[in-house]
Each structure stands twice: as structure tokens, then as C-alpha cells.
Amino acid sequence: MEPVLIVLVVLVVVAFIALIKTIQVIPQASAAIVERFGRYTRTLNAGLNIVVPFIDRVRNRIDLREQVVPFPPQPVITQDNLVVNIDTVIYYQVTDARAATYEVASYIQAIEQLTVTTLRNIIGSMDLESTLTSREVINAGLRGVLDEATGKWGIRVNRVELKAIEPPTSIQDSMEKQMRAERDKRAAILTAEGNRQSQILRAEGEKQAEVLKAEGEAQAAVLRADGEAAAIRTVFEAIHEGDADQKLLAYQYLQTLPELAKGDANKLWIIPSEIGDALKGLGGAFTGMTGNGGANGSAMAAPTAAPAAPPAAAQVPIDPAAGPRPLDTDTKGAARPRIDPLREYRKNNPEQ
């Protein structure tokens, strides 16, 4: 019984192992290569798959998702004989599991070496300045070459990126100095432009202010002249409407004379020749007022003698400390005290 039991146990174990090997579950986005007696038979896709146990063998499983592989820095010589270190990153995806398994031994290593050689060819035809400013051109060139070369391997290169381009330390120092000089130059230019614009705006503002000020002064002068003209017109019309006589005009004329002597700057003032006529009219006015206010009510007789008319023009120096002392000149030009016509008139007519 014991040998039979042992055989049954062995058969059960073998059946269980065969069942496990028969059923193959492939996860999503993966593929498996099946070989029968060492020869490629088929590719297992995602899901439940049945294989012949002990005859079919699953060689390897391949991830069909997009893969990212960074490569270490590679020294590359530019056209102007400068050595730069370039880091690259490759984004690829396996499209054919069979070709990726049988067409190349290690597609990762093959892609890395192909990237290095292609990068040296592209950078070797460019100088340092073009290398630093033409990343898109380099990426496009690398992708075109890699995609064409890896197509037969069942690999599709989706994207190639340059992580860093590091020139030598001495070149970096020179580039920093050049960049600093360029920025200082741009700063100086911008400062000069700002000063120029500010000066232009300030000059335009001052110009507009002067123009507006001149226009305001012109309008003010016009309005002032219009006001003075209106005032003169109103006074003129009022005088004519009131029918002012010679007596009132003479009295107003005499009231205006002291205003001529005001001010420390007035050293002399001129009495016009018409002052005699004005004083004559004023004397007549005083005579009429006195005659009308007497007790007997009789009219005052006219003055027997009229005051002498003053000369045509007299220059009167003014002393600020002692007040004005009018002077006349004789026929020879000698200065003499001026005779007050009103005082002489009263002296000659005491009854007035």
C-alpha cells in the first residue's frame, strides 16, 4: 500500500505543477515570449493564456509601457574644439516584443551607445554658442536617428531630452562676465532712455504750463481792459446824463491834485495850464454859495479882479520830510515860490 500511496502523491504533485505551468496570466501592458523546444512559438498578450506544460516555456516578460532611461554625462567635442558634458534622457516604448527579444541582445545598451555616437556627430558640427541655444534642433536630430535605427528592434523612441550642457569652468567664467557686461550695457541704455523720456516730458509740461499761463494772462488782460472800458463808459455816460457843470469838475480836479504828490519816488510834479480855469470856476462856486447863505439874501457881487492864470507848466519839487512846496520859474528860468491863485484871489477880494 505504501508504494501505491507514494505514486499517487507524486502524480498529484506533478498534475498540480503541470496545471500551474499550463495556465499563464499576463498583466495589462505586458507581453510574454513562448518558446517550444527553444524555438519561438508565439507571444502571449495580457489576460489568461494556456500553454503546453513541459513543452512550451515562457522566456521573458516585456513591459509595453513607455520607459524613461537617463544616461550619464557624455563628453562631446564641439566644432570650436571645446569639450562639453551632455546629459540625455530617452523616452522609448516597446512595440514588438519578439523583435525586442530576438533582434538585439540588450536594447537599453544599444540605445545608449547609439545616442552617444549620434550626439557626437551632431555636436561636432556646431560651435558652443549654437550648442547652447539649439536644444530643440539637437533633440529633433537625435530622435530622428534613434527612431530610424531602433525601429527594427521593435523600439519606438518618443522623445529625447538634453538634461544639461556643461561647458568647461573657464568658459563658464567667461560667459558669466560676458552676460554681466551685456546686462550692465542694457541697464545703462535703459537708464539713459528713461532720463531722456523724463526730460522730454518735463520740457513738454513746462511748455504747456507757459502756454497756458500766457493764455491766462492774455485773457485776464482782455477782461481787465474790457472792465476798464466799461467803467470809463459808465462814468462818461453818468457825467453826461448828470450834466455836470464846470464848478463840480473844478472841485474834483483839485481833489485829485494831492494824489499826484504821494509816494517817496515823486520828486516833482507838473501843474497843467488849465489849473487857472479850474480855480476860477471853483472861486465862482464859492462866491455863489456865500451869496446865497447871507442874512439879507442878496446875491454876492462878482469878483472885481480875476486871479492871474498860472503859467502853462510848472515843475514842483517835493520834499518827503517837509511836504510838497510848489515852486514856479520866472522868465529867466530862476526858481521862485509859486503863487497860490486861490489865496491871491481871497486876498484881493476880502469881502468874499
mmCIF file of C-alpha atoms in Angstrom, residues 21 25 30 33 38 60 70 78 93 110 154 195 211 216 234 239 241 245 273-274 283 295 301 309-310 322 328 349 352:
data_model
loop_
_atom_site.group_PDB
_atom_site.id
_atom_site.type_symbol
_atom_site.label_atom_id
_atom_site.label_comp_id
_atom_site.label_asym_id
_atom_site.label_seq_id
_atom_site.Cartn_x
_atom_site.Cartn_y
_atom_site.Cartn_z
ATOM 1 C CA LYS A 21 2.549 25.736 -15.910
ATOM 2 C CA VAL A 25 -1.764 35.080 -16.507
ATOM 3 C CA SER A 30 2.821 43.373 -20.778
ATOM 4 C CA ILE A 33 7.519 35.228 -25.372
ATOM 5 C CA GLY A 38 13.892 26.518 -27.776
ATOM 6 C CA ASN A 60 10.698 36.542 -20.504
ATOM 7 C CA PRO A 70 18.618 58.627 -18.130
ATOM 8 C CA THR A 78 32.210 70.944 -30.398
ATOM 9 C CA GLN A 93 8.374 52.174 -25.826
ATOM 10 C CA ALA A 110 22.199 49.603 -27.748
ATOM 11 C CA GLY A 154 10.722 46.786 -32.050
ATOM 12 C CA ASN A 195 16.272 110.055 -18.351
ATOM 13 C CA VAL A 211 1.458 128.434 -22.908
ATOM 14 C CA GLY A 216 -4.448 133.085 -18.997
ATOM 15 C CA THR A 234 -20.298 154.081 -17.437
ATOM 16 C CA ILE A 239 -21.357 162.508 -16.292
ATOM 17 C CA GLU A 241 -26.556 162.182 -18.010
ATOM 18 C CA ASP A 245 -21.064 171.865 -14.663
ATOM 19 C CA SER A 273 -2.049 175.385 -17.507
ATOM 20 C CA GLU A 274 -5.730 174.624 -17.176
ATOM 21 C CA GLY A 283 -13.922 180.591 -6.896
ATOM 22 C CA ALA A 295 -28.678 187.242 6.089
ATOM 23 C CA ALA A 301 -21.321 190.714 -6.476
ATOM 24 C CA ALA A 309 -3.652 182.392 -14.647
ATOM 25 C CA PRO A 310 -0.703 180.232 -13.706
ATOM 26 C CA ALA A 322 8.643 168.854 4.830
ATOM 27 C CA ASP A 328 7.484 178.367 -10.196
ATOM 28 C CA ASN A 349 -11.282 190.224 -2.588
ATOM 29 C CA GLN A 352 -15.637 187.382 -0.479
#
